[in-house]
Short mmCIF file of C-alpha atoms in Angstrom, two decimals:
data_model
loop_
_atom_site.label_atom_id
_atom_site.label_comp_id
_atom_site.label_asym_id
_atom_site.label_seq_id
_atom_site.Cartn_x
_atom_site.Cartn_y
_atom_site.Cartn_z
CA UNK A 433 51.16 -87.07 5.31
CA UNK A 434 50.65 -89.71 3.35
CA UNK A 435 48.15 -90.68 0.75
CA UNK A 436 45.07 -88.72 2.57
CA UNK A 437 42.85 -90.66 -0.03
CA UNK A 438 43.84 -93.84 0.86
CA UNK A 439 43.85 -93.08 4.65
CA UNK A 440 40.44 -91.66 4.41
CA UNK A 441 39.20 -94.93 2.68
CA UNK A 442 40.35 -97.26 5.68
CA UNK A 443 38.01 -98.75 7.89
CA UNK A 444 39.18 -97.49 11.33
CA UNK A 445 38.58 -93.87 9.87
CA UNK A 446 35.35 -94.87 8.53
CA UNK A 447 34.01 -95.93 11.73
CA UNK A 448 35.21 -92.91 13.64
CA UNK A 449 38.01 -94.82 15.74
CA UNK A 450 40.54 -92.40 14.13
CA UNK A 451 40.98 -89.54 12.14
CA UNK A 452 42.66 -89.16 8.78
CA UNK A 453 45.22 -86.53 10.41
CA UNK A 454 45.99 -88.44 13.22
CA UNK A 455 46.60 -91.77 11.39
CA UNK A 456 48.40 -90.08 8.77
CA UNK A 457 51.05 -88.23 11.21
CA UNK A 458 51.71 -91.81 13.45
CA UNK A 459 52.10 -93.68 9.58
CA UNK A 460 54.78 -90.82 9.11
CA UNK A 461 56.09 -91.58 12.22
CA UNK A 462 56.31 -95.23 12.05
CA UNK A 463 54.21 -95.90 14.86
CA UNK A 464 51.37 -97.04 12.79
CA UNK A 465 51.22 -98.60 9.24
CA UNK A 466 49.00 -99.63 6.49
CA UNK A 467 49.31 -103.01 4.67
CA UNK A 468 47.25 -103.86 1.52
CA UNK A 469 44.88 -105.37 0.63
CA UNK A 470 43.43 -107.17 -2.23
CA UNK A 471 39.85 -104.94 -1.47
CA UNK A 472 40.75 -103.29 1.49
CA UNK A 473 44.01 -101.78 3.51
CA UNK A 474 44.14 -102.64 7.58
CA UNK A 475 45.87 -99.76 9.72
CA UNK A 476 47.90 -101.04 12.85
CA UNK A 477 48.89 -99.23 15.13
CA UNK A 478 48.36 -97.42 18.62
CA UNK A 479 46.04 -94.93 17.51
CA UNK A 480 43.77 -97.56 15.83
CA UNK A 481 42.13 -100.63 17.54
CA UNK A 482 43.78 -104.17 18.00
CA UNK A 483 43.73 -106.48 14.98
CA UNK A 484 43.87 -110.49 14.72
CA UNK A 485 46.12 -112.02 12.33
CA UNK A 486 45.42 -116.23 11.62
CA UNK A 487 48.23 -118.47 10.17
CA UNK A 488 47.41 -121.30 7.85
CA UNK A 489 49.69 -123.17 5.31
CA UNK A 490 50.16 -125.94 3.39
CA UNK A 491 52.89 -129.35 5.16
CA UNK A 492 53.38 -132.44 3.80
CA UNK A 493 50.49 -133.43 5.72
CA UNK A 494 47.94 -130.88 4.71
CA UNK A 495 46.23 -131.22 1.24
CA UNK A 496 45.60 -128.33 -0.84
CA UNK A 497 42.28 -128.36 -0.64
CA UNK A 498 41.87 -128.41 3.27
CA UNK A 499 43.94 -124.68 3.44
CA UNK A 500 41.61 -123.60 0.59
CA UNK A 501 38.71 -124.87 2.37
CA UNK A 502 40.19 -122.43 5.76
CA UNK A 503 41.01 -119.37 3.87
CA UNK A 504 37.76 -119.46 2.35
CA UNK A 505 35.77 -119.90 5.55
CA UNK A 506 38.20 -116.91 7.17
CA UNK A 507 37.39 -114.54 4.16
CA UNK A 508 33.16 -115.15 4.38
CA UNK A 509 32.95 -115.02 7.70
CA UNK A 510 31.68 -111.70 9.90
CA UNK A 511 34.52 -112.28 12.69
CA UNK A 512 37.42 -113.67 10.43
CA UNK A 513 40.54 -112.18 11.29
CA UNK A 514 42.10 -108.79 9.89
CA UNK A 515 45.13 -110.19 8.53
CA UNK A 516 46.08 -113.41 7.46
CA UNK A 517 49.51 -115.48 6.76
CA UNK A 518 50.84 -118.33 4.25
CA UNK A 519 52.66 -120.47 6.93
CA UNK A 520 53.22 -123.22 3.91
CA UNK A 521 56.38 -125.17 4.14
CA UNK A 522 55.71 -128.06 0.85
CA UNK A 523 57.57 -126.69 -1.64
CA UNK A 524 55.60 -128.51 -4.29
CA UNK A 525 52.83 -125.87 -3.03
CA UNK A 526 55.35 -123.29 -2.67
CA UNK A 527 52.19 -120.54 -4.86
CA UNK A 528 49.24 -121.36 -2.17
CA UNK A 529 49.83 -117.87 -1.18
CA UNK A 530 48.38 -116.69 -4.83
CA UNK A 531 45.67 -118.36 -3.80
CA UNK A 532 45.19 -116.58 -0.68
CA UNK A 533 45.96 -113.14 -2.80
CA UNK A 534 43.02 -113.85 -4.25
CA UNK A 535 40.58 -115.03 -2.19
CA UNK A 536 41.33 -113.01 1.41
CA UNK A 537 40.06 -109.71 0.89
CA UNK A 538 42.68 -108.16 3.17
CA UNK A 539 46.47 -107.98 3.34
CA UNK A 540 48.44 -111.31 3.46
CA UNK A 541 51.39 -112.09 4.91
CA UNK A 542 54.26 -114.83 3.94
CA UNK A 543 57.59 -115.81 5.32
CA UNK A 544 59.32 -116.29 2.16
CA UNK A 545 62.33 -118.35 3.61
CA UNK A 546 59.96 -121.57 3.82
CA UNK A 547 59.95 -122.41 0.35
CA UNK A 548 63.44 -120.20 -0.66
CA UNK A 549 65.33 -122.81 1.48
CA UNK A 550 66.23 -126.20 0.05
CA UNK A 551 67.63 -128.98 1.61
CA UNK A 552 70.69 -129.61 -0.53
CA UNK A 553 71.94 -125.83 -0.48
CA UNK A 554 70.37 -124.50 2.48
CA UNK A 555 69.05 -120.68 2.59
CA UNK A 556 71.34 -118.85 0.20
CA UNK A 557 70.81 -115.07 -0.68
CA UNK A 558 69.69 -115.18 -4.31
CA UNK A 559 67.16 -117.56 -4.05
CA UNK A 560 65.67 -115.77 -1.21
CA UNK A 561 65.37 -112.21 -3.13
CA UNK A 562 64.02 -113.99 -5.76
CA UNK A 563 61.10 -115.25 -4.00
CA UNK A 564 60.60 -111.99 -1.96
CA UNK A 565 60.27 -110.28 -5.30
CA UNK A 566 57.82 -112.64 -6.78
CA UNK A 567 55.83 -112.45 -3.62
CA UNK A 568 55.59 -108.57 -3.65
CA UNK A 569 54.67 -108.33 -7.54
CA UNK A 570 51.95 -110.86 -6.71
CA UNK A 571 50.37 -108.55 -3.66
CA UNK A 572 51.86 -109.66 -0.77
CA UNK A 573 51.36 -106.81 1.99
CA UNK A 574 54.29 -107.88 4.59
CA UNK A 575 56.73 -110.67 5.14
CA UNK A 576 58.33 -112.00 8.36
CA UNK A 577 62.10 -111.87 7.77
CA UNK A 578 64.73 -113.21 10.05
CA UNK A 579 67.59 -110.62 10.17
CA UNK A 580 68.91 -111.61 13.68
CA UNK A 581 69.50 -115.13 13.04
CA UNK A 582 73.08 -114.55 14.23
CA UNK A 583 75.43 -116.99 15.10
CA UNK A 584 76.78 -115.02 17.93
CA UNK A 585 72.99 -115.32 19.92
CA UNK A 586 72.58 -118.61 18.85
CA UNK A 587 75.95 -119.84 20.73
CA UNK A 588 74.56 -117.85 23.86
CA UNK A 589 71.04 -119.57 23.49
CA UNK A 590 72.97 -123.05 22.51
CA UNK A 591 74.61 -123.04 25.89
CA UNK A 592 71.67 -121.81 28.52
CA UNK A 593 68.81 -123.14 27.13
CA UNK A 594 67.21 -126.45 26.53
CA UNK A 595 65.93 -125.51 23.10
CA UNK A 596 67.98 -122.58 22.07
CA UNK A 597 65.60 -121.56 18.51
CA UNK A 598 62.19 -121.48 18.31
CA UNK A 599 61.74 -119.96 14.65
CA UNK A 600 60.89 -122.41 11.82
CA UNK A 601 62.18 -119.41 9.51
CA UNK A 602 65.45 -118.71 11.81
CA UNK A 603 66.30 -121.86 12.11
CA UNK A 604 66.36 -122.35 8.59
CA UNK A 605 69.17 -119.61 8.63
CA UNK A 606 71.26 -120.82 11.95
CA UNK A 607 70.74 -124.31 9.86
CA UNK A 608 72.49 -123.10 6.96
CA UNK A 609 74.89 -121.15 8.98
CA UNK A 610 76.32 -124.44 10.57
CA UNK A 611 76.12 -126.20 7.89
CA UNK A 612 78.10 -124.01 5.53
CA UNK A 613 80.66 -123.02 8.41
CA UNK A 614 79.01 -119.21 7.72
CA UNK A 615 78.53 -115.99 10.71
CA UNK A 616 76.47 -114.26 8.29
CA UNK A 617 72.77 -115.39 7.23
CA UNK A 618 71.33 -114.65 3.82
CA UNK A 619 68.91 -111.79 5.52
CA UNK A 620 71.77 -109.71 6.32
CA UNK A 621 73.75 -110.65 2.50
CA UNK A 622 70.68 -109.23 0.96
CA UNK A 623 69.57 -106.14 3.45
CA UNK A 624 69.95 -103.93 0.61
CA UNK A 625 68.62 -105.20 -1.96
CA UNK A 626 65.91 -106.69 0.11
CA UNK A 627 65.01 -102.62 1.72
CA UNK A 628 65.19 -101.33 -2.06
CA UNK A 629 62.01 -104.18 -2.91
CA UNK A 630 60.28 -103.44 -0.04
CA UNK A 631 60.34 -99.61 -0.32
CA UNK A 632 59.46 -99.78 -4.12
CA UNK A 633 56.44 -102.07 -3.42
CA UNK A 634 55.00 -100.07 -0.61
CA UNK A 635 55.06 -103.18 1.15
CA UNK A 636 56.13 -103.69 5.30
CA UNK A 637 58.40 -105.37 6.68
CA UNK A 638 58.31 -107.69 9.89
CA UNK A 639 60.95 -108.09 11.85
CA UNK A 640 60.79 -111.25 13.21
CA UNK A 641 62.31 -113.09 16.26
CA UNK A 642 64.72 -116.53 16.11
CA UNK A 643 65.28 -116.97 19.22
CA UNK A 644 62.02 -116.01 20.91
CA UNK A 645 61.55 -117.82 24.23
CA UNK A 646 60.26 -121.56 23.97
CA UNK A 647 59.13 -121.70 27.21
CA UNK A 648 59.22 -119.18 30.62
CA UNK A 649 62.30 -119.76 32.10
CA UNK A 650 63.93 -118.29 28.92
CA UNK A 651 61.95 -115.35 28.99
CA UNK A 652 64.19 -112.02 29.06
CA UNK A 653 67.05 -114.21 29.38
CA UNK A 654 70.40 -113.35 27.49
CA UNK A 655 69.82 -113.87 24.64
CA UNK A 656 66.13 -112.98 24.32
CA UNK A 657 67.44 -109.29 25.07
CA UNK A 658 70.29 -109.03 23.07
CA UNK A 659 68.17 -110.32 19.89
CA UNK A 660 65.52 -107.72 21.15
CA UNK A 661 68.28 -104.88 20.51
CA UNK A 662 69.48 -106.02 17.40
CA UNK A 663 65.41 -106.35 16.05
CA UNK A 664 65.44 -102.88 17.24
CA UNK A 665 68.71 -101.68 15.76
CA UNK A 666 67.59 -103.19 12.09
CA UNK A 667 64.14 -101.73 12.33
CA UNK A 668 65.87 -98.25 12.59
CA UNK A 669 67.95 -98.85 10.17
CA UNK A 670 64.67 -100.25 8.08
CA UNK A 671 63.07 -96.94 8.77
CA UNK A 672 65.69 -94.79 8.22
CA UNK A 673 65.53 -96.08 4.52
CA UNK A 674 61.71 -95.32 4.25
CA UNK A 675 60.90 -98.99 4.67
CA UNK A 676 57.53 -99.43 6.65
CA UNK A 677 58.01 -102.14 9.65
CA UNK A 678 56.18 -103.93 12.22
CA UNK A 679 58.00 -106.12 15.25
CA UNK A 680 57.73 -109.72 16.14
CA UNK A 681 58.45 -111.40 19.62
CA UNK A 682 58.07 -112.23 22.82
CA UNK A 683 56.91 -116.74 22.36
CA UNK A 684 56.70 -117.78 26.43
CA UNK A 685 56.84 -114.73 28.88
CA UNK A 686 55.27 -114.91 32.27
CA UNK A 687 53.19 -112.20 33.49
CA UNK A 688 55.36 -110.39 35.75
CA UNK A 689 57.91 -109.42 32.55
CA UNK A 690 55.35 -108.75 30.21
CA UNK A 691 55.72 -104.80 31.46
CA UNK A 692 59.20 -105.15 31.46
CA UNK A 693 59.47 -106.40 27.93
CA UNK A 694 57.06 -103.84 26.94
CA UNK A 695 59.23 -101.29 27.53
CA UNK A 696 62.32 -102.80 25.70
CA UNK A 697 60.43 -102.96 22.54
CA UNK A 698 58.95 -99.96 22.39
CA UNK A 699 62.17 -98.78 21.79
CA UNK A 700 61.61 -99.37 18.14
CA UNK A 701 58.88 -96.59 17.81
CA UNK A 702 56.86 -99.19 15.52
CA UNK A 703 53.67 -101.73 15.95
CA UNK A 704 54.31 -104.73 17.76
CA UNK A 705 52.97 -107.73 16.84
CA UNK A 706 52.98 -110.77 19.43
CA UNK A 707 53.38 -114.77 19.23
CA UNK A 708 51.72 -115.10 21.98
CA UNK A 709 52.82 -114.08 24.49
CA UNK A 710 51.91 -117.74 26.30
CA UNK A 711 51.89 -117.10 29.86
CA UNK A 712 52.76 -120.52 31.34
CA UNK A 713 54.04 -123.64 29.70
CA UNK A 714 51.79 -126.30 31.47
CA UNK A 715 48.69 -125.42 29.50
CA UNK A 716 49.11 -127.83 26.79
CA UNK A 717 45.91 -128.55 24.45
CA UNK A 718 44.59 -124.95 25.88
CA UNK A 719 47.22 -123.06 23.68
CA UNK A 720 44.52 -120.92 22.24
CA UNK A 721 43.55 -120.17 25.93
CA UNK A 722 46.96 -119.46 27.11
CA UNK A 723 47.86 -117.36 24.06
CA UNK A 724 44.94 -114.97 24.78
CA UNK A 725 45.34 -114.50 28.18
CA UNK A 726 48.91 -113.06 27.36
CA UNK A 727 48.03 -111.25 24.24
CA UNK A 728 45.07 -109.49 26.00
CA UNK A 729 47.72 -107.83 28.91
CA UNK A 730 50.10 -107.52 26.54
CA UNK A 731 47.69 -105.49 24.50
CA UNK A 732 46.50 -103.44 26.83
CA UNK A 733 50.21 -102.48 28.50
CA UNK A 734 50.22 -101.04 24.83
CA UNK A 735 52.65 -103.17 23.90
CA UNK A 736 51.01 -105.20 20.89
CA UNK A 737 48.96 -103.63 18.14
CA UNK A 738 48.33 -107.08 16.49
CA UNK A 739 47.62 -110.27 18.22
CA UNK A 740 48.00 -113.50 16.54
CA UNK A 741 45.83 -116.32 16.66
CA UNK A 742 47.11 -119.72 18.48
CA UNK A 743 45.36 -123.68 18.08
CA UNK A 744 44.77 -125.76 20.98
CA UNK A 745 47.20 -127.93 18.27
CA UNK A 746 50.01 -125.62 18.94
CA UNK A 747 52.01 -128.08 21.68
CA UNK A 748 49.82 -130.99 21.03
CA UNK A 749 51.24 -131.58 17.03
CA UNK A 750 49.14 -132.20 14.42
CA UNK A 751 47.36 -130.40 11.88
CA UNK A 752 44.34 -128.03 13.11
CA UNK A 753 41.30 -128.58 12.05
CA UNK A 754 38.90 -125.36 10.71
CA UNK A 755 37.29 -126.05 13.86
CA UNK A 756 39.97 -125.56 15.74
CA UNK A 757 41.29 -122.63 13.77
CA UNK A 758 37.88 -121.26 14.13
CA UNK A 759 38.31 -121.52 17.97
CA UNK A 760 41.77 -119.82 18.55
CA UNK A 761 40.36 -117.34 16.35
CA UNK A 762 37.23 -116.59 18.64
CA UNK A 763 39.63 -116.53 21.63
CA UNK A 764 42.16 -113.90 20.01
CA UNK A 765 38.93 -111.73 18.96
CA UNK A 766 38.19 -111.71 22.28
CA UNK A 767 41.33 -110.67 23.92
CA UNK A 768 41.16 -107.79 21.13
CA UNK A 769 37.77 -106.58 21.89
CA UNK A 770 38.48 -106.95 25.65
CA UNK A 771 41.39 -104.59 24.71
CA UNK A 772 39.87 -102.37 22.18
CA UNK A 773 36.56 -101.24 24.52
CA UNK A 774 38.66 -99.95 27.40
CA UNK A 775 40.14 -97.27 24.66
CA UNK A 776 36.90 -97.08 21.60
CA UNK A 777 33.38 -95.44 22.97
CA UNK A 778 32.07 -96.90 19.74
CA UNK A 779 33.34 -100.65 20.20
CA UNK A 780 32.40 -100.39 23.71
CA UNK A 781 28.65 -99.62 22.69
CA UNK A 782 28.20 -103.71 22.01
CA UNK A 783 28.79 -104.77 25.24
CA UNK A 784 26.57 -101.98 26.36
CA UNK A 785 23.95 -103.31 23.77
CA UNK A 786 24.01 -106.78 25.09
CA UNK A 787 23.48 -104.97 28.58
CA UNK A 788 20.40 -103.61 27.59
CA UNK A 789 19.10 -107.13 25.75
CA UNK A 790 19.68 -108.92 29.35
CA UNK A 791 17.13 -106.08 30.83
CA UNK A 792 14.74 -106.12 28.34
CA UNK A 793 14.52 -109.59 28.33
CA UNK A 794 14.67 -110.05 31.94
CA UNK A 795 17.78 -113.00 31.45
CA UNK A 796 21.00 -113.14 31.23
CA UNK A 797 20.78 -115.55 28.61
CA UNK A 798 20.63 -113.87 24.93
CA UNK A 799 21.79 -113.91 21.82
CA UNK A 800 23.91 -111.80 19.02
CA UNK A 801 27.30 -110.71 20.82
CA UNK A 802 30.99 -110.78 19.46
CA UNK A 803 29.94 -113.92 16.87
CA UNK A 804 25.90 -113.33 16.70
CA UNK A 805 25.71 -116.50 18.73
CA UNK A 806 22.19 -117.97 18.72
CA UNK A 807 21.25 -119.40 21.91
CA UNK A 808 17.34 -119.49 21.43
CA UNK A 809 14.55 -118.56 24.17
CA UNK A 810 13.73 -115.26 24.16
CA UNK A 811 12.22 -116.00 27.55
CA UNK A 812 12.54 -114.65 31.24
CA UNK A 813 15.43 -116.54 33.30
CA UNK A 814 17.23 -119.56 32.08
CA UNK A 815 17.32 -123.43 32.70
CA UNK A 816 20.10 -122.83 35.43
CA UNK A 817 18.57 -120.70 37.70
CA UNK A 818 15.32 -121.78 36.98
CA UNK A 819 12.87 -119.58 39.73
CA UNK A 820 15.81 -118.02 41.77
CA UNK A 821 17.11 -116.02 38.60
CA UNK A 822 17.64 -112.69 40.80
CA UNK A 823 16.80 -110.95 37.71
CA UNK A 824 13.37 -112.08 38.32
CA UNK A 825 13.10 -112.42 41.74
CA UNK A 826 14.90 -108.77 41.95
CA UNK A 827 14.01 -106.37 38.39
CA UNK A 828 15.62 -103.12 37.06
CA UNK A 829 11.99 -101.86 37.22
CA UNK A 830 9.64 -102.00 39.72
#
């Protein structure tokens, strides 16, 4: 059963969400993992509650010091996110994810084909390994890999969609692909070599999605479900090597094949982790919105162990601000806590304590919650009500 030290030292066990045998038997399983981190490991899984993961990164646009500035703020603050990943694509800052080694005190996640691709040759095999390597020497605790970048799905997606890829990283691969006159991408070339690194680093794998849905009428379309079988078939495969995995999917998905989809993935026995899913495709500027919304029903279908954190930027362009990252971050933590205190006694206790505070203080207007949100008073009723607050004109106690 694993290492029972290492499981007993994990937060989830600490606060009584999970115990070491039962974490230890679903990591054996596959259905939950542990990724590293730099002070701490983060389980995900079923058995353990829903985590956040944020996304920052450096573009040509983005200074240095701006990501710094984020991944600093994310690692101080009291609802920063569980897991965090180096989205950088400037490959004159191709080591910013050293940086965020060292400064996030959880696990970190990369996708390594960003800077292993280059313009002139494409994304070739070697080069790709090599940076995978590097990444997991320097404490890297999972990487989002593109395995089903296949030629065969794209032509199917090329034909009945209006944007047949979604996936910076895949598209890197179809890119090369096409360019190159190649059917095989430099995921599959290096599968072995690439399971052999993984396994000797202790380090997961994510299986991620190319051709992920880029808007609702795509959803569970033809190719979205053949890709889904082949993420499953390389997970297995992953897995049957001793190589710890999570899933990626899903992009636009409307609410009525959210269950559906569900079910299709959790063929893979594994944690899920979501990219949204975003529920409608009309909601632009209210990404972050949209993105909880389907996370929080995906989550709670038991579909999604980890739900990723969305900007209102996301179909707007530009660069998000901290602020912004700050607010699609407050919108995923609540989707997971929405989740998390329908299935944790103990996570559930802070709604009930906010419960109480509204009593005692005869208002419904009071500070602390999810973010310790200080909203000042201290006073019966509110401005809004004024004298008609029926918690005045109609108390708990008589």
């Amino acid at each position: 059963m694993g290492d029972v030290a290492r499981i007993a030292e994990i937060n989830d066990v600490r606060a009584g969400y999970v115990d070491v045998d039962d974490l230890g038997a679903a990591i054996d399983q596959g259905s939950a993992v542990v990724l590293r981190g730099r002070k701490h490991d983060v389980a995900v899984g079923r058995v353990v509650p829903i985590k956040v993961n944020t996304n920052i990164g450096i573009s040509h646009w983005t200074p240095r010091a701006g990501e710094q500035g984020k991944i600093e703020f994310l690692s101080e603050s009291v609802f920063g996110p569980d897991l965090v990943m180096d989205h950088t694509i400037d490959p004159k800052e191709q080591d910013f994810w050293r940086d965020m080694v060292e400064t996030f005190a959880g696990p970190v996640g990369t996708l390594p084909q960003y800077t292993a691709y280059s313009p002139r040759h494409g994304l070739l095999k070697e080069p790709l390994l090599e940076r995978i390597e590097e990444m997991l020497e320097g404490g890297v605790a999972f990487m989002t890999l593109h395995f089903t970048s296949d030629m065969d799905i794209y032509e199917i997606a090329a034909k009945s969609r209006a944007v047949p890829v979604t996936s910076r990283g895949g598209g890197l691969a179809i890119r090369t692909q096409l360019k190159k006159g190649q059917r095989t991408n430099a995921f599959r070339e290096g599968f072995d070599d690439i399971a052999k690194l993984f396994l000797r680093h202790g380090a997961t794998v994510s299986v991620g999605t190319t051709f992920r849905p880029a808007d609702i009428a795509a959803g569970l379309d033809e190719a979205h479900r053949l890709e889904t079988a082949r993420q499953i078939e390389i997970i297995r495969e992953l897995r049957s090597r001793g190589v710890s995995c999570l899933m990626e999917g899903v992009g636009h998905l409307a609410m009525d094949k959210i269950a559906e989809y569900c079910e299709l993935v959790a063929d893979a026995g594994c944690p899920f982790m979501p990219l949204g899913p975003m529920v409608t495709d009309s909601a632009i500027g209210f990404d972050h919105v949209t993105n909880a919304i389907g996370g929080a029903f995906m989550a709670f279908l038991g579909g999604a162990s980890v739900l990723n954190s969305v900007s209102r930027e996301e179909h707007t362009g530009g660069v998000p601000t901290t602020e912004s990252i700050i607010e699609g971050l407050k919108a995923a933590r609540v989707a997971a806590h929405a989740v998390n205190l329908t299935r944790f006694p103990q996570i559930r206790k802070r709604d009930e304590l906010t419960l109480k505070q509204r009593g005692a203080q005869v208002s419904c207007v009071v500070s602390g919650g999810l973010f310790g949100e200080e909203v000042g008073g201290g006073k019966k009723g509110c401005t809004r009500c004024d004298f008609e607050c029926p918690i005045i004109l109609a108390p708990a106690a008589l």
